[in-house]
Amino acid sequence: MEIEILRSHQWFKLICGASYQDLPAIRNLALIYTLAGADCIDIAPDPATIRAAREGVAVALDLDLKAISPLIMVSFNDGEDPHFRKAVFDPQLCLSDCPRPCEKVCPTTAIKFSNDYNGIMPNLCYGCGRCLPLCPVKIIHTREQVYVPEDIFDEVLNQSINAIEIHTQPHRTQEFASFWRRLSPIIPQLQLVAVSFPDCDDLREYLMSLLRAMQPQPRSLIWQTDGRPMSGDIGDGTTRAALQLGRKVLDFQLPTGFVQLAGGTNASTVPKLRQADIPVAGVAYGSYARKIVMDFLEGLEEPIPDRLEDRPDLLGQAVAIARKLVSQIKS
Ligand code: SF4
Ligand code: SF4
């Protein structure tokens, strides 16, 4: 089924974020985007996040018997990667009169200054890095978010997880190969594997070296072109890098794998894809897809309900917002 959708160039993936662990938000996003018709939901590989996403999907399938269960994908990295980090700082080192640009720029309101808590809420930070250069005294740092692939083997075997993504960076063939060997016991159980990468010189040679390292081979493979990572909510122009990289990788005519865009994708991506006639298999949306829904929920004149399904009016409005984005690639 999923392969047919990829073949028909209509694949929609929601990226919740490899480091994003806001469980109520993930449950809501999974619920809303399942009802909106997403084909895949990409989340952090930790058990609580997986449970929250699965719960959201299950509620959606109960509510709408025609809804189709999206694949649940978890993301890993084969080395240092901006998607796998969290920002941290010691609030005691802040300037007393600082205008707090960090707080204003954070897209997930992870940075708090209140009577109860000062600093960055780890679960809400997904490592976008926007706060880092704005601190006048440079006290914001990042720490790596480490996940152990063996920890989720049981979830793959019981089909709570259907797909895995590996984030790699240029010229890391050895690291990628060694990570693939760790995954090898579960590769045959996965419906698909995605490889996410930015642009670099000699990219075709690099991707071919990754293909040679894929033993055993995956059932299906997606090349995720990570144009401008974690930036789709900043503005229309961020999609340009994703489009360019998508076209470049399609032109490689690699022997296998679907090409899917990510990194800077937003509502302008599909119209520009169609205009430029770039026949990718699909598009993954991260910060933009989260923002349009979370802006609606956070803008309510009441707290976000714990069980959004108990408020069908609000759920319906949120699904309509999500569906507008999903329907672009489906039409
Ligand atoms: S701006 Fe980005 S990196 Fe900084 S705290 Fe917010 S989510 Fe984390
Ligand atoms: S910008 Fe730096 S000094 Fe200012 S509030 Fe944020 S972390 Fe503290």
XYZ file of C-alpha atoms and ligand atoms in Angstrom:
347
model
C 0.000 0.000 0.000
C 2.647 2.493 1.076
C 4.782 1.576 -1.900
C 1.888 2.300 -4.244
C 1.515 5.746 -2.675
C 5.222 6.404 -3.167
C 4.975 5.236 -6.772
C 2.065 7.585 -7.352
C 4.080 10.562 -5.989
C 1.532 11.226 -3.224
C 3.477 10.285 -0.092
C 2.951 12.595 2.906
C 5.114 12.166 5.967
C 4.688 14.096 9.206
C 7.966 14.636 11.060
C 7.376 15.085 14.762
C 11.126 15.451 15.286
C 13.927 13.096 16.270
C 14.430 14.949 19.567
C 10.903 16.222 20.173
C 9.304 14.505 23.173
C 6.281 16.619 24.068
C 3.999 13.630 24.585
C 0.580 15.393 24.642
C 1.531 17.303 21.476
C 2.732 14.123 19.762
C -0.497 12.315 20.650
C -2.524 15.217 19.215
C -0.384 15.490 16.089
C -0.670 11.742 15.427
C -4.440 11.874 15.945
C -4.945 14.935 13.737
C -2.616 13.937 10.898
C -3.932 10.352 10.783
C -7.426 11.775 10.266
C -5.993 14.168 7.684
C -4.549 11.265 5.646
C -0.814 11.187 6.469
C 1.005 8.077 5.221
C 3.789 8.058 7.777
C 4.576 9.655 11.134
C 8.229 10.033 12.028
C 9.050 10.264 15.755
C 11.830 9.957 18.306
C 12.800 6.357 19.090
C 11.907 6.324 22.739
C 9.165 4.141 24.207
C 7.041 6.969 25.670
C 6.997 8.867 22.365
C 6.109 5.718 20.452
C 3.244 5.010 22.884
C 1.913 8.573 22.558
C 1.936 8.422 18.750
C 0.358 4.956 18.702
C -2.387 6.170 21.042
C -3.151 9.135 18.779
C -3.331 6.850 15.736
C -5.571 4.346 17.558
C -8.023 7.086 18.574
C -8.141 8.318 14.966
C -8.849 4.824 13.635
C -11.666 4.415 16.191
C -13.209 7.729 15.208
C -13.035 7.205 11.458
C -13.371 3.666 10.173
C -12.146 4.790 6.757
C -8.909 6.256 8.148
C -5.762 4.329 7.245
C -3.084 3.676 9.817
C 0.084 5.578 8.880
C 3.444 3.862 9.179
C 5.238 4.688 12.406
C 8.856 5.547 11.662
C 11.595 6.281 14.198
C 14.773 8.222 13.443
C 18.373 7.464 14.347
C 21.726 9.020 13.476
C 25.040 7.451 12.531
C 27.047 10.257 14.181
C 26.808 13.885 15.232
C 23.694 15.485 13.761
C 21.697 18.659 14.503
C 18.445 16.690 14.612
C 19.746 14.790 17.637
C 20.561 17.456 20.163
C 18.982 19.639 22.790
C 19.852 23.147 23.860
C 20.778 23.813 27.495
C 21.853 26.786 29.581
C 22.280 27.719 33.217
C 19.711 30.489 33.930
C 21.840 31.733 36.808
C 24.358 32.967 34.233
C 21.801 35.102 32.357
C 22.203 38.882 32.225
C 19.807 40.443 34.695
C 18.513 42.909 32.093
C 18.543 40.554 29.093
C 15.587 41.117 26.700
C 15.481 37.312 26.299
C 15.743 36.907 22.536
C 16.116 33.169 23.134
C 12.608 32.953 24.562
C 11.095 34.940 21.691
C 12.702 32.900 18.900
C 11.962 29.411 20.233
C 9.314 27.802 17.990
C 8.109 25.384 20.682
C 8.103 27.748 23.676
C 10.687 25.458 25.268
C 12.424 28.371 27.007
C 10.677 29.468 30.185
C 11.257 32.115 32.806
C 8.716 31.772 35.574
C 8.370 31.243 39.311
C 8.266 27.486 38.734
C 10.939 26.962 36.117
C 13.801 28.842 34.488
C 15.637 27.407 31.505
C 14.904 25.034 28.636
C 12.239 22.338 29.002
C 14.080 19.337 27.550
C 10.983 17.574 26.216
C 9.983 20.603 24.143
C 13.391 21.334 22.604
C 14.038 19.654 19.253
C 17.445 21.175 18.669
C 16.635 23.686 15.905
C 19.472 25.893 17.115
C 17.722 29.235 16.582
C 18.334 30.383 20.162
C 22.085 29.679 20.101
C 23.433 32.684 18.167
C 21.062 35.167 19.825
C 22.391 34.933 23.369
C 24.569 37.992 24.018
C 26.711 36.118 26.545
C 26.816 32.820 24.624
C 25.717 30.628 27.490
C 23.415 28.384 25.413
C 25.032 25.118 24.400
C 23.793 21.851 22.985
C 24.086 18.328 24.213
C 23.792 15.278 22.060
C 20.609 13.212 22.281
C 21.691 9.584 22.135
C 19.366 6.717 21.225
C 20.310 3.052 21.264
C 18.809 1.116 18.326
C 18.730 -2.190 20.199
C 16.267 -0.579 22.648
C 13.495 -0.566 20.037
C 13.972 -4.036 18.514
C 10.982 -5.377 20.487
C 8.783 -2.566 19.171
C 9.810 -3.480 15.621
C 9.086 -7.164 16.219
C 5.619 -6.409 17.646
C 5.018 -3.935 14.792
C 4.658 -0.832 16.942
C 7.375 0.499 14.656
C 7.120 -0.107 10.908
C 10.017 1.914 9.520
C 13.366 3.417 10.472
C 15.183 6.490 9.231
C 18.938 6.968 9.473
C 20.312 10.508 9.418
C 23.769 10.620 7.937
C 26.208 13.352 6.957
C 28.677 13.521 4.046
C 31.500 11.024 3.975
C 30.377 8.827 6.871
C 30.248 5.542 4.968
C 32.056 3.603 7.702
C 29.809 4.943 10.449
C 26.723 4.268 8.348
C 27.850 0.718 7.572
C 28.507 -0.016 11.210
C 25.114 1.394 12.213
C 23.440 -0.703 9.512
C 25.113 -3.820 10.913
C 23.546 -3.064 14.311
C 20.131 -2.802 12.662
C 20.623 -5.897 10.520
C 18.597 -8.286 12.762
C 15.467 -6.178 12.241
C 15.946 -4.861 8.686
C 13.865 -7.691 7.161
C 10.969 -6.860 9.546
C 10.778 -3.216 8.484
C 8.416 -2.110 5.754
C 10.834 0.573 4.711
C 14.038 2.355 5.590
C 14.732 6.011 4.864
C 18.150 7.632 4.638
C 18.225 11.370 5.330
C 21.168 13.494 4.191
C 22.143 17.069 3.256
C 23.852 18.093 0.012
C 27.597 17.703 -0.453
C 30.232 17.344 -3.151
C 30.437 13.834 -4.596
C 26.926 13.162 -3.295
C 26.167 10.447 -5.860
C 29.312 8.530 -4.911
C 28.426 8.909 -1.243
C 24.894 7.565 -1.719
C 26.204 4.681 -3.822
C 28.634 3.803 -1.027
C 25.675 3.740 1.405
C 23.760 1.447 -0.931
C 26.656 -0.989 -0.990
C 26.679 -0.960 2.841
C 22.994 -1.956 3.032
C 23.314 -5.676 3.725
C 20.734 -7.106 4.200
C 18.884 -4.860 1.777
C 15.712 -3.102 2.946
C 12.333 -4.063 1.533
C 11.857 -0.471 0.363
C 14.121 2.535 0.507
C 13.522 6.296 0.624
C 16.225 8.878 -0.038
C 15.210 11.845 2.110
C 16.786 15.016 0.731
C 17.241 17.278 3.762
C 17.420 20.643 2.017
C 17.440 23.207 4.831
C 16.946 21.284 8.061
C 14.206 22.234 10.538
C 13.294 25.512 8.840
C 9.938 25.106 7.042
C 8.121 27.361 9.504
C 10.447 30.314 8.877
C 9.063 31.329 5.461
C 8.236 30.262 1.904
C 11.816 30.582 0.648
C 13.161 27.787 2.835
C 11.753 25.200 0.443
C 14.173 26.156 -2.347
C 17.078 24.065 -1.016
C 14.848 20.992 -0.633
C 13.641 21.319 -4.237
C 17.154 21.739 -5.609
C 18.456 18.740 -3.699
C 15.444 16.644 -4.720
C 16.048 17.405 -8.399
C 19.754 16.700 -8.037
C 19.182 13.272 -6.477
C 16.497 12.348 -9.035
C 19.006 13.188 -11.787
C 21.459 10.694 -10.251
C 19.106 7.892 -11.348
C 20.209 5.729 -8.449
C 19.542 2.013 -8.972
C 16.957 1.879 -6.198
C 14.999 4.028 -3.749
C 12.274 6.645 -3.838
C 13.235 10.315 -3.553
C 11.326 12.313 -0.932
C 11.854 15.944 0.075
C 12.350 17.317 3.593
C 14.131 20.229 5.268
C 12.415 23.580 4.740
C 9.183 22.145 3.314
C 5.946 24.085 3.772
C 2.763 25.086 1.936
C 4.754 26.465 -0.984
C 6.617 23.196 -1.638
C 4.083 21.270 -3.704
C 3.059 24.232 -5.915
C 6.760 24.843 -6.643
C 7.377 21.139 -7.261
C 4.561 21.052 -9.796
C 5.685 24.283 -11.414
C 9.229 22.975 -11.817
C 8.024 19.471 -12.758
C 10.159 17.600 -10.219
C 8.621 14.117 -9.889
C 9.597 13.178 -6.332
C 7.719 10.361 -4.582
C 6.571 12.576 -1.737
C 7.248 15.267 0.814
C 7.967 15.173 4.554
C 6.904 18.151 6.656
C 8.282 18.918 10.097
C 8.250 22.310 11.791
C 5.678 23.777 9.365
C 3.182 20.918 9.797
C 3.524 21.109 13.569
C 3.253 24.887 13.649
C -0.003 25.244 11.704
C -1.761 22.823 14.041
C -0.113 23.910 17.282
C -0.760 27.598 16.511
C -4.446 26.760 16.279
C -4.491 24.710 19.494
C -2.360 27.132 21.479
C -4.476 30.059 20.265
C -7.654 28.685 21.845
C -9.168 30.667 24.669
C -8.934 27.598 26.885
C -6.245 25.056 27.745
C -5.647 22.411 25.067
C -7.885 19.458 26.044
C -5.986 16.348 27.158
C -8.258 14.236 24.975
C -8.912 16.262 21.851
C -11.363 13.581 20.704
C -13.719 14.719 23.479
C -14.019 18.063 21.671
C -15.086 17.088 18.138
C -15.561 20.744 17.181
C -11.918 21.572 17.930
C -10.632 18.308 16.511
C -12.543 18.927 13.290
C -11.029 22.380 12.907
C -7.512 21.083 13.552
C -7.992 18.249 11.034
C -9.223 20.738 8.426
C -6.009 22.759 8.879
C -3.865 19.637 8.535
C -5.872 18.283 5.617
C -5.290 21.462 3.635
C -1.564 20.686 3.727
C -1.891 16.926 3.184
C -4.241 17.371 0.217
C -1.624 19.361 -1.716
C 0.483 16.263 -2.435
C -2.588 14.012 -2.726
C -4.316 16.020 -5.448
S 15.065 27.594 19.848
Fe 15.296 25.477 19.107
S 17.209 24.762 20.066
Fe 16.569 26.609 21.198
S 15.337 25.779 22.907
Fe 13.907 26.255 21.258
S 13.675 24.303 20.147
Fe 15.531 24.143 21.427
S 19.589 35.238 25.587
Fe 21.120 34.242 26.925
S 21.346 35.625 28.672
Fe 19.482 36.233 27.610
S 17.821 35.153 28.697
Fe 18.450 33.866 26.946
S 19.995 32.466 27.757
Fe 19.768 34.143 29.256
